[in-house]
Short mmCIF file of C-alpha atoms and ligand atoms in Angstrom, two decimals:
data_model
loop_
_atom_site.label_atom_id
_atom_site.label_comp_id
_atom_site.label_asym_id
_atom_site.label_seq_id
_atom_site.Cartn_x
_atom_site.Cartn_y
_atom_site.Cartn_z
CA MET A 1 15.04 -15.72 19.11
CA THR A 2 16.98 -12.38 19.94
CA HIS A 3 15.46 -8.95 20.40
CA PHE A 4 16.45 -8.63 16.99
CA SER A 5 13.36 -10.53 15.66
CA ARG A 6 10.34 -9.07 17.89
CA ARG A 7 12.05 -5.84 16.88
CA GLY A 8 11.74 -6.55 13.29
CA ALA A 9 8.58 -7.63 13.97
CA ALA A 10 7.14 -4.59 15.48
CA ALA A 11 8.35 -2.39 13.18
CA LEU A 12 6.87 -4.19 10.25
CA ALA A 13 3.59 -4.41 12.06
CA VAL A 14 3.52 -0.71 12.94
CA VAL A 15 4.51 0.15 8.95
CA LEU A 16 1.30 -2.30 7.87
CA LEU A 17 -0.81 -0.61 10.78
CA ALA A 18 0.33 2.64 9.77
CA ALA A 19 -0.74 2.51 6.14
CA PRO A 20 -3.88 4.69 5.59
CA GLY A 21 -6.58 2.52 4.55
CA THR A 22 -5.45 -0.45 4.74
CA GLY A 23 -7.56 -1.71 7.74
CA ALA A 24 -7.14 -5.65 8.71
CA GLN A 25 -3.74 -4.50 6.13
CA THR A 26 -2.34 -8.15 4.45
CA THR A 27 -5.45 -9.93 4.08
CA ASN A 28 -7.51 -6.75 2.60
CA ALA A 29 -8.07 -6.64 -0.93
CA PRO A 30 -6.02 -4.00 -2.65
CA SER A 31 -7.16 -0.85 -3.41
CA ASP A 32 -8.56 0.41 -6.98
CA GLN A 33 -5.04 2.69 -7.02
CA VAL A 34 -3.18 -0.19 -6.58
CA ARG A 35 -5.04 -2.65 -9.16
CA THR A 36 -4.37 0.09 -11.57
CA VAL A 37 -1.00 0.54 -11.06
CA VAL A 38 -0.56 -3.33 -11.10
CA GLY A 39 -2.54 -3.03 -14.43
CA ARG A 40 0.16 -1.11 -15.95
CA LEU A 41 2.37 -3.75 -15.94
CA GLU A 42 2.89 -5.43 -19.54
CA LEU A 43 3.94 -9.37 -19.94
CA GLU A 44 5.19 -8.28 -23.37
CA ARG A 45 7.68 -5.60 -21.48
CA PHE A 46 8.76 -8.62 -18.85
CA LYS A 47 9.66 -10.39 -22.10
CA ALA A 48 11.76 -8.12 -23.46
CA HIS A 49 13.71 -7.35 -20.30
CA VAL A 50 14.56 -10.89 -20.04
CA LYS A 51 15.40 -10.58 -23.79
CA GLY A 52 17.47 -7.53 -23.03
CA LEU A 53 19.57 -8.72 -20.93
CA THR A 54 20.38 -12.18 -22.33
CA GLU A 55 22.00 -10.65 -25.12
CA PHE A 56 24.75 -9.91 -23.00
CA GLY A 57 25.29 -14.01 -23.07
CA ASP A 58 25.75 -15.34 -19.36
CA ARG A 59 27.06 -11.97 -17.81
CA MET A 60 29.75 -13.93 -16.21
CA VAL A 61 31.75 -11.88 -13.51
CA GLY A 62 34.74 -10.36 -14.88
CA THR A 63 33.79 -10.33 -18.25
CA GLN A 64 33.37 -7.24 -20.81
CA ARG A 65 29.09 -8.98 -21.02
CA ASN A 66 29.15 -8.37 -17.23
CA ARG A 67 30.22 -4.55 -17.06
CA ASP A 68 27.99 -4.12 -20.39
CA ALA A 69 24.90 -5.90 -18.80
CA ILE A 70 25.50 -2.90 -15.94
CA ASP A 71 25.26 0.07 -18.33
CA TRP A 72 22.57 -1.43 -20.01
CA LEU A 73 20.75 -1.64 -16.79
CA ASP A 74 21.44 1.70 -15.79
CA ARG A 75 20.16 2.88 -19.39
CA GLN A 76 17.31 1.51 -18.81
CA LEU A 77 16.37 2.84 -15.17
CA ARG A 78 17.19 6.22 -16.61
CA SER A 79 14.60 5.62 -19.95
CA PHE A 80 12.14 5.02 -16.92
CA GLY A 81 12.97 8.46 -15.20
CA TYR A 82 15.18 7.75 -12.69
CA SER A 83 17.54 10.29 -12.54
CA ASN A 84 19.53 9.08 -9.18
CA ILE A 85 21.24 5.85 -10.30
CA GLN A 86 23.72 4.78 -8.57
CA ARG A 87 26.98 2.27 -8.66
CA HIS A 88 27.90 0.59 -5.53
CA ARG A 89 31.30 -0.43 -5.98
CA PHE A 90 32.97 -3.33 -4.23
CA MET A 91 36.00 -5.74 -4.21
CA SER A 92 35.05 -9.10 -4.81
CA ALA A 93 38.02 -11.72 -5.07
CA ASN A 94 37.96 -11.71 -8.65
CA GLY A 95 38.33 -7.94 -8.40
CA PRO A 96 36.64 -4.80 -8.29
CA LEU A 97 32.91 -5.00 -9.06
CA GLU A 98 29.58 -3.23 -9.31
CA ASN A 99 26.19 -2.97 -8.06
CA VAL A 100 23.42 -1.09 -9.75
CA TYR A 101 20.72 0.50 -8.26
CA ALA A 102 18.09 3.61 -8.46
CA THR A 103 15.50 4.46 -5.77
CA LYS A 104 11.88 5.66 -6.06
CA VAL A 105 11.99 8.33 -3.49
CA GLY A 106 8.78 7.99 -1.23
CA THR A 107 6.68 10.84 -0.63
CA VAL A 108 5.72 11.05 2.85
CA THR A 109 8.96 8.88 4.46
CA PRO A 110 11.23 8.82 2.29
CA GLY A 111 14.07 7.57 4.80
CA GLU A 112 12.17 4.48 5.00
CA MET A 113 12.40 1.84 2.00
CA TYR A 114 12.08 -1.39 0.35
CA ILE A 115 14.60 -3.15 -1.22
CA VAL A 116 13.58 -4.81 -4.57
CA SER A 117 16.12 -7.23 -6.27
CA ALA A 118 17.65 -9.38 -8.38
CA HIS A 119 21.28 -10.96 -9.66
CA MET A 120 22.23 -9.29 -13.00
CA ASP A 121 25.52 -11.73 -13.15
CA GLY A 122 25.22 -15.39 -14.46
CA ARG A 123 27.05 -18.46 -15.64
CA GLY A 124 27.10 -21.29 -17.97
CA ASP A 125 28.56 -20.12 -21.13
CA GLY A 126 24.67 -19.60 -22.35
CA GLU A 127 22.41 -16.46 -21.35
CA ALA A 128 21.44 -16.99 -18.16
CA ALA A 129 17.97 -16.29 -19.00
CA ASP A 130 16.13 -17.81 -15.60
CA ASP A 131 18.97 -17.50 -13.46
CA ASP A 132 19.15 -14.47 -13.40
CA ALA A 133 17.77 -12.15 -16.36
CA SER A 134 14.07 -13.64 -15.12
CA GLY A 135 14.41 -12.12 -11.86
CA CYS A 136 15.85 -8.59 -12.88
CA ALA A 137 13.07 -8.64 -15.63
CA VAL A 138 11.04 -8.51 -12.68
CA VAL A 139 12.89 -5.70 -10.96
CA LEU A 140 13.07 -3.72 -14.18
CA GLU A 141 8.77 -3.68 -14.61
CA LEU A 142 8.48 -3.09 -11.35
CA ALA A 143 10.71 -0.06 -11.72
CA ARG A 144 9.27 1.00 -14.83
CA VAL A 145 5.40 1.19 -13.75
CA LEU A 146 6.62 2.92 -10.25
CA GLY A 147 8.54 5.45 -12.22
CA MET A 148 5.51 6.71 -14.29
CA PRO A 149 5.03 10.39 -13.35
CA ASP A 150 1.55 10.20 -11.98
CA VAL A 151 2.54 6.97 -9.66
CA ARG A 152 3.45 8.14 -5.75
CA THR A 153 4.84 5.68 -3.09
CA ASN A 154 4.70 6.90 0.73
CA ARG A 155 8.23 5.00 1.42
CA SER A 156 10.87 4.63 -0.80
CA VAL A 157 11.73 1.56 -2.93
CA ARG A 158 15.13 0.96 -4.28
CA PHE A 159 15.62 -1.23 -7.25
CA ILE A 160 19.34 -3.14 -6.93
CA PHE A 161 20.94 -5.26 -9.55
CA TRP A 162 23.60 -7.48 -7.07
CA ASN A 163 26.58 -8.63 -9.36
CA ASN A 164 28.34 -11.84 -8.35
CA GLU A 165 25.44 -13.71 -6.60
CA GLU A 166 27.35 -16.79 -8.11
CA PHE A 167 30.90 -16.98 -7.26
CA GLY A 168 30.61 -15.38 -4.04
CA MET A 169 27.28 -13.76 -3.07
CA ASP A 170 29.40 -10.81 -2.36
CA GLY A 171 27.38 -7.70 -4.35
CA SER A 172 24.52 -8.24 -1.83
CA GLY A 173 27.10 -8.98 1.29
CA THR A 174 29.28 -6.21 0.95
CA TYR A 175 26.15 -3.91 0.58
CA ALA A 176 24.73 -5.27 3.86
CA LEU A 177 27.54 -5.04 5.60
CA GLU A 178 28.88 -1.56 4.50
CA ARG A 179 25.26 -0.01 4.93
CA SER A 180 23.75 -1.53 7.67
CA ARG A 181 25.46 0.57 10.01
CA LEU A 182 24.33 3.52 7.97
CA GLN A 183 20.38 3.08 7.95
CA GLY A 184 18.28 6.10 9.14
CA THR A 185 21.14 8.68 8.07
CA ALA A 186 21.06 10.55 4.98
CA ALA A 187 23.21 8.11 3.41
CA GLU A 188 20.83 4.90 3.77
CA PRO A 189 17.05 4.66 4.24
CA THR A 190 16.12 2.14 6.91
CA TRP A 191 15.54 -0.94 5.45
CA LEU A 192 11.49 -2.09 5.69
CA GLY A 193 12.25 -5.33 4.24
CA ILE A 194 14.35 -7.09 1.11
CA ILE A 195 12.17 -8.84 -1.97
CA GLN A 196 14.84 -11.03 -3.65
CA HIS A 197 13.83 -12.37 -7.07
CA ASP A 198 16.16 -15.28 -8.66
CA MET A 199 14.87 -17.93 -11.24
CA MET A 200 11.10 -16.67 -11.90
CA MET A 201 9.63 -18.49 -15.09
CA PHE A 202 10.23 -22.46 -14.67
CA ASP A 203 8.22 -24.85 -12.71
CA HIS A 204 7.62 -28.08 -14.08
CA GLY A 205 7.22 -30.24 -11.56
CA MET A 206 10.03 -32.74 -9.79
CA PRO A 207 10.97 -34.47 -11.87
CA PRO A 208 10.94 -31.69 -14.11
CA GLY A 209 8.57 -32.50 -17.50
CA PRO A 210 8.61 -30.95 -20.68
CA ARG A 211 5.61 -28.83 -20.09
CA GLN A 212 4.66 -26.46 -17.05
CA SER A 213 3.34 -28.48 -14.23
CA PRO A 214 -0.68 -27.57 -13.62
CA ASN A 215 0.39 -27.29 -10.14
CA ALA A 216 2.85 -24.55 -10.78
CA ASP A 217 3.00 -22.26 -7.85
CA ILE A 218 5.46 -19.15 -6.77
CA ASN A 219 7.65 -20.03 -3.74
CA ILE A 220 8.40 -17.36 -1.38
CA GLU A 221 10.95 -17.78 1.14
CA TYR A 222 12.01 -16.62 4.75
CA GLN A 223 14.66 -18.01 6.86
CA GLU A 224 12.91 -19.36 10.20
CA SER A 225 16.11 -19.50 12.27
CA SER A 226 17.06 -16.15 11.10
CA ARG A 227 16.99 -13.27 13.57
CA MET A 228 14.15 -11.50 11.51
CA ALA A 229 12.18 -14.72 11.31
CA ALA A 230 8.97 -13.09 12.63
CA GLY A 231 9.34 -9.85 10.36
CA SER A 232 10.17 -11.60 7.35
CA ALA A 233 6.89 -13.81 8.09
CA ILE A 234 4.93 -10.93 7.78
CA LEU A 235 6.67 -9.83 4.78
CA ALA A 236 5.87 -12.99 3.06
CA ALA A 237 2.24 -13.53 4.05
CA ALA A 238 1.71 -9.58 2.67
CA LEU A 239 3.21 -10.99 -0.56
CA GLN A 240 0.74 -13.96 -0.59
CA ALA A 241 -1.91 -12.02 0.23
CA ALA A 242 -1.19 -9.75 -2.76
CA ASN A 243 -0.40 -12.78 -5.13
CA ARG A 244 -4.23 -14.36 -4.29
CA SER A 245 -6.18 -10.89 -5.54
CA LEU A 246 -3.90 -10.07 -8.43
CA ALA A 247 -2.05 -13.06 -10.05
CA ASP A 248 -2.65 -16.24 -12.12
CA TYR A 249 -0.63 -18.31 -10.51
CA PRO A 250 -0.89 -19.42 -6.24
CA ALA A 251 2.29 -18.71 -4.28
CA THR A 252 3.33 -21.09 -1.30
CA ILE A 253 4.93 -19.93 1.92
CA GLY A 254 8.25 -21.76 3.04
CA THR A 255 10.73 -21.36 5.40
CA ASN A 256 13.82 -22.04 4.54
CA MET A 257 15.34 -19.32 2.35
CA ALA A 258 18.67 -20.46 1.23
CA GLY A 259 21.28 -19.77 -1.89
CA THR A 260 20.31 -16.10 -3.02
CA ASP A 261 21.22 -12.81 -2.24
CA SER A 262 18.34 -12.24 0.56
CA ILE A 263 20.04 -14.14 3.03
CA GLN A 264 22.40 -11.68 3.38
CA PHE A 265 19.99 -9.52 5.36
CA GLN A 266 18.19 -12.31 7.08
CA ASP A 267 19.64 -11.12 10.34
CA LEU A 268 19.09 -7.34 9.67
CA ALA A 269 15.81 -6.63 8.27
CA PRO A 270 12.65 -8.59 7.38
CA SER A 271 13.87 -10.78 3.96
CA VAL A 272 11.88 -12.85 1.46
CA SER A 273 12.93 -14.64 -1.50
CA VAL A 274 10.34 -14.95 -4.44
CA ARG A 275 11.01 -17.69 -6.92
CA GLU A 276 10.14 -20.49 -9.44
CA ASN A 277 10.78 -23.07 -6.86
CA GLU A 278 12.24 -23.74 -3.48
CA ARG A 279 15.64 -23.45 -3.33
CA ILE A 280 16.70 -26.78 -0.81
CA THR A 281 13.73 -29.25 -2.01
CA GLY A 282 13.90 -28.17 -5.66
CA ILE A 283 16.29 -25.98 -7.51
CA ILE A 284 19.20 -27.97 -6.10
CA ARG A 285 17.50 -31.30 -6.88
CA GLY A 286 17.37 -30.25 -10.51
CA SER A 287 14.00 -28.49 -11.10
CA ASN A 288 15.09 -26.43 -13.91
CA PRO A 289 17.31 -28.69 -16.30
CA ASN A 290 18.86 -25.57 -17.47
CA HIS A 291 20.30 -24.27 -14.63
CA HIS A 292 23.90 -22.79 -15.09
CA GLN A 293 23.69 -24.81 -18.34
CA ALA A 294 24.39 -23.32 -21.99
CA THR A 295 20.80 -24.03 -22.37
CA ASP A 296 19.53 -21.56 -19.91
CA ALA A 297 18.57 -19.40 -22.89
CA TYR A 298 15.43 -17.19 -23.54
CA ASN A 299 14.34 -19.76 -26.44
CA SER A 300 14.17 -22.44 -23.73
CA TYR A 301 10.95 -20.84 -22.38
CA GLY A 302 7.43 -20.71 -23.47
CA ASP A 303 4.83 -18.74 -23.37
CA GLU A 304 3.46 -20.19 -19.90
CA ASP A 305 6.99 -20.14 -18.19
CA PHE A 306 6.68 -16.47 -19.33
CA ARG A 307 2.97 -15.74 -17.92
CA PHE A 308 4.21 -17.61 -14.72
CA GLY A 309 7.18 -15.45 -14.22
CA PHE A 310 5.32 -12.52 -14.77
CA SER A 311 3.27 -13.57 -12.48
CA ALA A 312 5.66 -12.67 -9.83
CA VAL A 313 5.85 -9.06 -10.96
CA ARG A 314 1.87 -8.88 -10.26
CA THR A 315 2.81 -10.45 -6.90
CA THR A 316 5.46 -8.29 -5.81
CA LEU A 317 3.58 -5.10 -7.40
CA GLY A 318 0.42 -5.89 -5.32
CA ALA A 319 2.56 -6.19 -2.06
CA LEU A 320 4.74 -3.22 -2.39
CA GLY A 321 1.07 -1.45 -3.40
CA GLN A 322 -0.07 -2.02 0.47
CA LEU A 323 3.95 -1.90 2.04
CA ALA A 324 5.02 1.23 0.46
CA GLY A 325 1.56 2.62 0.04
CA VAL A 326 1.11 3.36 -3.73
CA SER A 327 -1.05 5.68 -5.19
CA LEU A 328 -1.72 7.92 -8.43
CA ALA A 329 -1.53 11.71 -8.09
CA MET A 330 -5.10 13.61 -8.64
CA PRO A 331 -5.24 14.78 -12.19
CA THR A 332 -5.06 18.33 -11.95
CA SER A 333 -8.61 20.16 -13.12
CA PRO A 334 -8.01 22.87 -15.68
ZN1 LIG B 1 20.49 -17.15 -9.17
#
């Protein structure tokens, strides 16, 4: 591996070591404050975020449905208290498109940030509910809770909704290309890690059955052949540790992250994807029969599927709790 991987691992290790009161870091139980903040996540809100985005159909790039969904995401972020919502405009093969994002600004080191992301576009003439309204719902619910007025983070967290994952992955690709060299300037905080969420709700086994698998697990993947493999492995381990303490479903780590926006960052910063199944061993072999079909609709998923997806929200927030340093402001005495 090149010097990049060692630098990436070292940078993340420094962050973990620098987190006050986290002791052995990734293996430690979450603090009471992190547990309190995770406790504010709501399954019904998560479901409502999925429902809200599926109202725009499949959100195919180039359609009004896609543009309207971007505006809707913008309004949701605004309703959570964010005033720094931005559009990242880029030129895709099919014309101009936008990503949309908001940032929770860190109170100690605002120039360092984690990116949590999902892709807002979809395909298949249905509702693109699992792929990827479910991932967007994870990001929205994280943004909602971290946006609460008494919640602080030491480091910044950016919530990004990528456009055009499905036909070129160029929302994330253009962002990574344009912003990488700006890191550490006023224009772009330094990337400590990227956590992508893409297809979160359906683990019915292989071959998939009508009901959730008794072995349903969240799959956290990084790319072992990438420059940032070492740092990415540490990031994956932080997510798995949080998952053990805070989630109803277990998490498994894999080393072949593929087919989602986080691969655009894998040589630049610690990068992982969080999803219902591994891309290579599951999704492209048909683990979700609704994938890219008109049946990828809100009503195709049951209570167990939504609870499974919600487990990923708790996992990612638990990890961010340690990595970004989440705390609650003390109530002021009268
Ligand atoms: Zn997807």
